[in-house]
GROMACS .gro file of C-alpha atoms in nm:
model
  310
    1UNK     CA    1 -12.259  13.050  -3.391
    2UNK     CA    2 -12.389  12.955  -3.050
    3UNK     CA    3 -12.480  12.613  -3.186
    4UNK     CA    4 -12.127  12.557  -3.307
    5UNK     CA    5 -11.993  12.659  -2.970
    6UNK     CA    6 -12.221  12.413  -2.795
    7UNK     CA    7 -12.118  12.135  -3.035
    8UNK     CA    8 -11.754  12.212  -2.977
    9UNK     CA    9 -11.806  12.206  -2.599
   10UNK     CA   10 -11.980  11.868  -2.624
   11UNK     CA   11 -11.697  11.724  -2.827
   12UNK     CA   12 -11.443  11.847  -2.572
   13UNK     CA   13 -11.643  11.701  -2.287
   14UNK     CA   14 -11.665  11.360  -2.459
   15UNK     CA   15 -11.292  11.369  -2.540
   16UNK     CA   16 -11.206  11.441  -2.178
   17UNK     CA   17 -11.432  11.164  -2.061
   18UNK     CA   18 -11.273  10.919  -2.304
   19UNK     CA   19 -10.928  11.025  -2.192
   20UNK     CA   20 -11.023  10.964  -1.830
   21UNK     CA   21 -11.164  10.621  -1.915
   22UNK     CA   22 -10.855  10.532  -2.115
   23UNK     CA   23 -10.628  10.640  -1.831
   24UNK     CA   24 -10.826  10.443  -1.580
   25UNK     CA   25 -10.823  10.138  -1.804
   26UNK     CA   26 -10.450  10.164  -1.860
   27UNK     CA   27 -10.384  10.191  -1.487
   28UNK     CA   28 -10.613   9.895  -1.415
   29UNK     CA   29 -10.445   9.689  -1.680
   30UNK     CA   30 -10.103   9.770  -1.542
   31UNK     CA   31 -10.218   9.685  -1.190
   32UNK     CA   32 -10.363   9.351  -1.305
   33UNK     CA   33 -10.043   9.276  -1.494
   34UNK     CA   34  -9.832   9.348  -1.186
   35UNK     CA   35 -10.056   9.128  -0.971
   36UNK     CA   36 -10.040   8.844  -1.222
   37UNK     CA   37  -9.664   8.875  -1.258
   38UNK     CA   38  -9.616   8.875  -0.881
   39UNK     CA   39  -9.837   8.570  -0.849
   40UNK     CA   40  -9.650   8.389  -1.124
   41UNK     CA   41  -9.312   8.465  -0.970
   42UNK     CA   42  -9.433   8.352  -0.628
   43UNK     CA   43  -9.566   8.029  -0.776
   44UNK     CA   44  -9.247   7.955  -0.958
   45UNK     CA   45  -9.030   8.031  -0.658
   46UNK     CA   46  -9.248   7.805  -0.443
   47UNK     CA   47  -9.266   7.513  -0.686
   48UNK     CA   48  -8.895   7.522  -0.782
   49UNK     CA   49  -8.694   7.603  -0.470
   50UNK     CA   50  -8.332   7.688  -0.533
   51UNK     CA   51  -8.109   7.383  -0.530
   52UNK     CA   52  -7.843   7.392  -0.259
   53UNK     CA   53  -7.485   7.374  -0.374
   54UNK     CA   54  -7.371   7.011  -0.339
   55UNK     CA   55  -7.033   6.940  -0.184
   56UNK     CA   56  -6.801   6.717  -0.392
   57UNK     CA   57  -6.817   6.346  -0.294
   58UNK     CA   58  -6.557   6.238  -0.038
   59UNK     CA   59  -6.253   6.053  -0.173
   60UNK     CA   60  -6.265   5.674  -0.155
   61UNK     CA   61  -6.112   5.527   0.162
   62UNK     CA   62  -5.747   5.427   0.143
   63UNK     CA   63  -5.638   5.067   0.180
   64UNK     CA   64  -5.509   5.151   0.528
   65UNK     CA   65  -5.853   5.277   0.634
   66UNK     CA   66  -6.017   4.964   0.495
   67UNK     CA   67  -5.770   4.741   0.674
   68UNK     CA   68  -5.846   4.910   1.005
   69UNK     CA   69  -6.223   4.876   0.987
   70UNK     CA   70  -6.359   4.683   1.287
   71UNK     CA   71  -6.528   4.434   1.053
   72UNK     CA   72  -6.196   4.336   0.893
   73UNK     CA   73  -5.999   4.044   1.031
   74UNK     CA   74  -5.624   4.071   1.069
   75UNK     CA   75  -5.416   4.071   0.752
   76UNK     CA   76  -5.711   4.103   0.514
   77UNK     CA   77  -5.923   3.813   0.631
   78UNK     CA   78  -5.663   3.543   0.687
   79UNK     CA   79  -5.897   3.328   0.893
   80UNK     CA   80  -5.674   3.043   1.017
   81UNK     CA   81  -5.619   3.060   1.390
   82UNK     CA   82  -5.269   3.018   1.528
   83UNK     CA   83  -5.203   2.792   1.823
   84UNK     CA   84  -5.194   2.963   2.161
   85UNK     CA   85  -4.905   2.733   2.261
   86UNK     CA   86  -4.597   2.783   2.040
   87UNK     CA   87  -4.387   2.470   2.000
   88UNK     CA   88  -4.045   2.469   2.163
   89UNK     CA   89  -3.775   2.448   1.893
   90UNK     CA   90  -3.676   2.088   1.972
   91UNK     CA   91  -4.032   1.972   1.893
   92UNK     CA   92  -4.060   2.139   1.552
   93UNK     CA   93  -3.903   1.860   1.346
   94UNK     CA   94  -4.084   1.578   1.533
   95UNK     CA   95  -4.414   1.761   1.481
   96UNK     CA   96  -4.356   1.798   1.106
   97UNK     CA   97  -4.247   1.433   1.076
   98UNK     CA   98  -4.562   1.324   1.257
   99UNK     CA   99  -4.808   1.557   1.082
  100UNK     CA  100  -4.667   1.539   0.729
  101UNK     CA  101  -4.468   1.215   0.695
  102UNK     CA  102  -4.658   0.976   0.924
  103UNK     CA  103  -4.379   0.976   1.180
  104UNK     CA  104  -4.091   0.860   0.958
  105UNK     CA  105  -3.818   1.061   0.786
  106UNK     CA  106  -3.867   1.119   0.413
  107UNK     CA  107  -3.491   1.061   0.374
  108UNK     CA  108  -3.514   0.699   0.487
  109UNK     CA  109  -3.396   0.471   0.203
  110UNK     CA  110  -3.381   0.769  -0.030
  111UNK     CA  111  -3.368   0.771  -0.326
  112UNK     CA  112  -3.575   0.465  -0.413
  113UNK     CA  113  -3.423   0.251  -0.690
  114UNK     CA  114  -3.682   0.346  -0.954
  115UNK     CA  115  -3.596   0.719  -0.919
  116UNK     CA  116  -3.217   0.701  -0.892
  117UNK     CA  117  -3.156   0.706  -1.272
  118UNK     CA  118  -3.351   1.034  -1.307
  119UNK     CA  119  -3.175   1.234  -1.033
  120UNK     CA  120  -2.841   1.410  -1.039
  121UNK     CA  121  -2.621   1.368  -0.735
  122UNK     CA  122  -2.603   1.743  -0.702
  123UNK     CA  123  -2.826   1.992  -0.883
  124UNK     CA  124  -2.798   2.346  -0.745
  125UNK     CA  125  -2.887   2.682  -0.897
  126UNK     CA  126  -2.767   2.960  -0.671
  127UNK     CA  127  -2.948   3.260  -0.828
  128UNK     CA  128  -2.789   3.487  -0.568
  129UNK     CA  129  -2.884   3.258  -0.280
  130UNK     CA  130  -2.548   3.282  -0.104
  131UNK     CA  131  -2.535   3.657  -0.043
  132UNK     CA  132  -2.370   3.810   0.261
  133UNK     CA  133  -2.712   3.903   0.403
  134UNK     CA  134  -2.766   3.540   0.514
  135UNK     CA  135  -2.460   3.528   0.736
  136UNK     CA  136  -2.523   3.878   0.870
  137UNK     CA  137  -2.877   3.793   0.976
  138UNK     CA  138  -2.789   3.451   1.117
  139UNK     CA  139  -2.511   3.606   1.326
  140UNK     CA  140  -2.754   3.868   1.455
  141UNK     CA  141  -3.057   3.646   1.521
  142UNK     CA  142  -2.884   3.315   1.608
  143UNK     CA  143  -3.197   3.130   1.496
  144UNK     CA  144  -3.306   2.797   1.632
  145UNK     CA  145  -3.577   2.765   1.366
  146UNK     CA  146  -3.567   2.905   1.012
  147UNK     CA  147  -3.862   2.879   0.774
  148UNK     CA  148  -3.795   2.926   0.405
  149UNK     CA  149  -4.108   3.012   0.205
  150UNK     CA  150  -4.033   2.903  -0.151
  151UNK     CA  151  -3.724   2.685  -0.181
  152UNK     CA  152  -3.695   2.541  -0.534
  153UNK     CA  153  -3.378   2.325  -0.530
  154UNK     CA  154  -3.269   2.435  -0.183
  155UNK     CA  155  -2.969   2.651  -0.264
  156UNK     CA  156  -3.054   2.916   0.000
  157UNK     CA  157  -3.137   2.656   0.262
  158UNK     CA  158  -2.814   2.464   0.208
  159UNK     CA  159  -2.614   2.787   0.219
  160UNK     CA  160  -2.777   2.867   0.554
  161UNK     CA  161  -2.684   2.517   0.676
  162UNK     CA  162  -2.319   2.594   0.603
  163UNK     CA  163  -2.343   2.929   0.784
  164UNK     CA  164  -2.508   2.783   1.095
  165UNK     CA  165  -2.251   2.502   1.108
  166UNK     CA  166  -1.967   2.751   1.085
  167UNK     CA  167  -2.120   2.950   1.372
  168UNK     CA  168  -2.179   2.639   1.582
  169UNK     CA  169  -2.557   2.679   1.586
  170UNK     CA  170  -2.808   2.395   1.613
  171UNK     CA  171  -3.060   2.532   1.365
  172UNK     CA  172  -3.356   2.354   1.207
  173UNK     CA  173  -3.468   2.471   0.863
  174UNK     CA  174  -3.815   2.404   0.722
  175UNK     CA  175  -3.844   2.441   0.343
  176UNK     CA  176  -4.202   2.516   0.239
  177UNK     CA  177  -4.275   2.470  -0.131
  178UNK     CA  178  -4.520   2.277  -0.348
  179UNK     CA  179  -4.219   2.160  -0.554
  180UNK     CA  180  -4.417   2.179  -0.879
  181UNK     CA  181  -4.224   2.445  -1.063
  182UNK     CA  182  -4.446   2.621  -1.315
  183UNK     CA  183  -4.626   2.540  -1.640
  184UNK     CA  184  -4.367   2.460  -1.904
  185UNK     CA  185  -4.098   2.389  -1.643
  186UNK     CA  186  -3.855   2.144  -1.808
  187UNK     CA  187  -3.533   2.166  -1.606
  188UNK     CA  188  -3.619   1.858  -1.400
  189UNK     CA  189  -3.733   1.519  -1.524
  190UNK     CA  190  -4.109   1.452  -1.527
  191UNK     CA  191  -4.262   1.108  -1.480
  192UNK     CA  192  -4.634   1.058  -1.543
  193UNK     CA  193  -4.697   1.429  -1.494
  194UNK     CA  194  -4.496   1.442  -1.171
  195UNK     CA  195  -4.206   1.686  -1.184
  196UNK     CA  196  -3.926   1.539  -0.973
  197UNK     CA  197  -3.840   1.872  -0.812
  198UNK     CA  198  -3.905   1.754  -0.456
  199UNK     CA  199  -3.694   1.443  -0.515
  200UNK     CA  200  -3.406   1.646  -0.661
  201UNK     CA  201  -3.425   1.886  -0.367
  202UNK     CA  202  -3.404   1.592  -0.127
  203UNK     CA  203  -3.113   1.449  -0.323
  204UNK     CA  204  -2.930   1.780  -0.282
  205UNK     CA  205  -2.991   1.769   0.094
  206UNK     CA  206  -2.860   1.411   0.111
  207UNK     CA  207  -2.553   1.505  -0.094
  208UNK     CA  208  -2.463   1.788   0.149
  209UNK     CA  209  -2.528   1.563   0.451
  210UNK     CA  210  -2.792   1.804   0.581
  211UNK     CA  211  -3.080   1.564   0.648
  212UNK     CA  212  -3.068   1.644   1.021
  213UNK     CA  213  -3.095   2.019   0.952
  214UNK     CA  214  -3.332   2.056   0.656
  215UNK     CA  215  -3.684   1.920   0.620
  216UNK     CA  216  -3.921   1.980   0.327
  217UNK     CA  217  -4.284   2.077   0.381
  218UNK     CA  218  -4.427   1.989   0.037
  219UNK     CA  219  -4.738   2.206   0.018
  220UNK     CA  220  -4.842   2.538  -0.130
  221UNK     CA  221  -4.716   2.833   0.068
  222UNK     CA  222  -5.070   2.941   0.156
  223UNK     CA  223  -5.193   2.609   0.297
  224UNK     CA  224  -4.854   2.522   0.446
  225UNK     CA  225  -4.818   2.848   0.639
  226UNK     CA  226  -5.171   2.817   0.774
  227UNK     CA  227  -5.096   2.468   0.904
  228UNK     CA  228  -4.764   2.571   1.059
  229UNK     CA  229  -4.957   2.848   1.232
  230UNK     CA  230  -5.221   2.605   1.362
  231UNK     CA  231  -4.955   2.360   1.483
  232UNK     CA  232  -4.770   2.626   1.680
  233UNK     CA  233  -4.455   2.635   1.467
  234UNK     CA  234  -4.275   2.968   1.500
  235UNK     CA  235  -3.959   3.091   1.333
  236UNK     CA  236  -3.678   3.315   1.449
  237UNK     CA  237  -3.581   3.390   1.089
  238UNK     CA  238  -3.814   3.383   0.789
  239UNK     CA  239  -3.698   3.392   0.428
  240UNK     CA  240  -3.954   3.473   0.158
  241UNK     CA  241  -3.875   3.358  -0.193
  242UNK     CA  242  -4.216   3.415  -0.346
  243UNK     CA  243  -4.344   3.482  -0.694
  244UNK     CA  244  -4.262   3.826  -0.830
  245UNK     CA  245  -4.624   3.939  -0.861
  246UNK     CA  246  -4.794   4.144  -0.591
  247UNK     CA  247  -5.063   3.889  -0.502
  248UNK     CA  248  -4.816   3.604  -0.441
  249UNK     CA  249  -4.576   3.818  -0.242
  250UNK     CA  250  -4.855   3.983  -0.040
  251UNK     CA  251  -5.010   3.651   0.061
  252UNK     CA  252  -4.679   3.488   0.153
  253UNK     CA  253  -4.552   3.784   0.358
  254UNK     CA  254  -4.873   3.828   0.556
  255UNK     CA  255  -4.915   3.458   0.632
  256UNK     CA  256  -4.548   3.409   0.716
  257UNK     CA  257  -4.549   3.706   0.952
  258UNK     CA  258  -4.801   3.526   1.171
  259UNK     CA  259  -4.551   3.250   1.254
  260UNK     CA  260  -4.260   3.489   1.319
  261UNK     CA  261  -4.171   3.503   1.685
  262UNK     CA  262  -4.175   3.850   1.845
  263UNK     CA  263  -3.850   4.027   1.768
  264UNK     CA  264  -3.771   3.794   1.477
  265UNK     CA  265  -3.655   3.891   1.128
  266UNK     CA  266  -3.835   3.842   0.797
  267UNK     CA  267  -3.649   3.901   0.472
  268UNK     CA  268  -3.667   3.812   0.105
  269UNK     CA  269  -3.531   3.823  -0.246
  270UNK     CA  270  -3.586   4.054  -0.541
  271UNK     CA  271  -3.691   4.382  -0.385
  272UNK     CA  272  -3.545   4.557  -0.688
  273UNK     CA  273  -3.668   4.402  -1.012
  274UNK     CA  274  -3.812   4.513  -1.345
  275UNK     CA  275  -4.155   4.490  -1.180
  276UNK     CA  276  -4.053   4.801  -0.984
  277UNK     CA  277  -4.335   4.902  -0.746
  278UNK     CA  278  -4.595   4.668  -0.895
  279UNK     CA  279  -4.471   4.339  -0.751
  280UNK     CA  280  -4.266   4.235  -0.450
  281UNK     CA  281  -4.160   4.587  -0.358
  282UNK     CA  282  -4.520   4.707  -0.352
  283UNK     CA  283  -4.621   4.417  -0.126
  284UNK     CA  284  -4.326   4.472   0.111
  285UNK     CA  285  -4.383   4.848   0.131
  286UNK     CA  286  -4.754   4.813   0.199
  287UNK     CA  287  -4.698   4.542   0.459
  288UNK     CA  288  -4.437   4.751   0.642
  289UNK     CA  289  -4.658   5.061   0.634
  290UNK     CA  290  -4.959   4.877   0.773
  291UNK     CA  291  -4.759   4.716   1.052
  292UNK     CA  292  -4.548   5.021   1.136
  293UNK     CA  293  -4.222   4.844   1.050
  294UNK     CA  294  -3.898   4.962   0.893
  295UNK     CA  295  -3.752   4.823   0.572
  296UNK     CA  296  -3.380   4.780   0.521
  297UNK     CA  297  -3.219   4.671   0.196
  298UNK     CA  298  -2.907   4.468   0.128
  299UNK     CA  299  -2.839   4.436  -0.242
  300UNK     CA  300  -3.161   4.308  -0.392
  301UNK     CA  301  -3.281   4.172  -0.057
  302UNK     CA  302  -3.534   4.343   0.169
  303UNK     CA  303  -3.509   4.297   0.546
  304UNK     CA  304  -3.761   4.373   0.822
  305UNK     CA  305  -3.639   4.334   1.178
  306UNK     CA  306  -3.947   4.339   1.400
  307UNK     CA  307  -3.737   4.446   1.696
  308UNK     CA  308  -3.714   4.789   1.533
  309UNK     CA  309  -4.052   4.950   1.468
  310UNK     CA  310  -4.092   5.298   1.320
   0.00000   0.00000   0.00000
């Protein structure tokens, strides 16, 4: 009986000891696990720092901001330099005759006999080139020099001759055009690849007895306007009859503006067309916005009077 009691006591003692060991082991294991977990979390947080929230990229600069950058030249890198000495009006025609026609009038002995059979005495297409806006502007500006950028057969120029004569003005009109028409152009006779558009224009001027008032400048509008600028030619009134696409209109308006005298007027055709705000109207609007100018409209013409800024 005593032996059984001793055995029982031994078993209880061993069970208590095992329980203590198990408890200690469990606590040690938990402690080690906590330490390892803390270490792992610290390692991860150190090796992979939280990424800062990135701000959205700034919007691209507007065309106005680009145009005003100090590295940009005026009017989107038009690099030709204008003369610092503008020509007086009475020297404009002599300068063009000297620089373009070797000092003699292109109307002398015109037309030559070999071209006469191919030219009509009078070949005019008005295409709205006799609108009231011409007389209104000429009365307001009283121009001594008019430059027409894009002239075709000269209907606008010859209408302006009639207006200036009626008003008693001594006005000189330069008609800048390459006189080539366009690919597929068949309205005027062609000889050996040469469309006789310039010759028909000159014939129209001769017919209306306007050779003392109208002079062609037979070059592209880009190169011609740059040369007029270099030679010191300035205009009181500028008419733009450019292509209907944005690029053509934009180039012509910006280059022409450089030869407009301070306070002069620049205007043009076809502000309202099927091209809507993708062609001429877009170019005119952007130009006016960049130069802080107001646009007026008269029918399908746009008018910018530089005497009236925004």
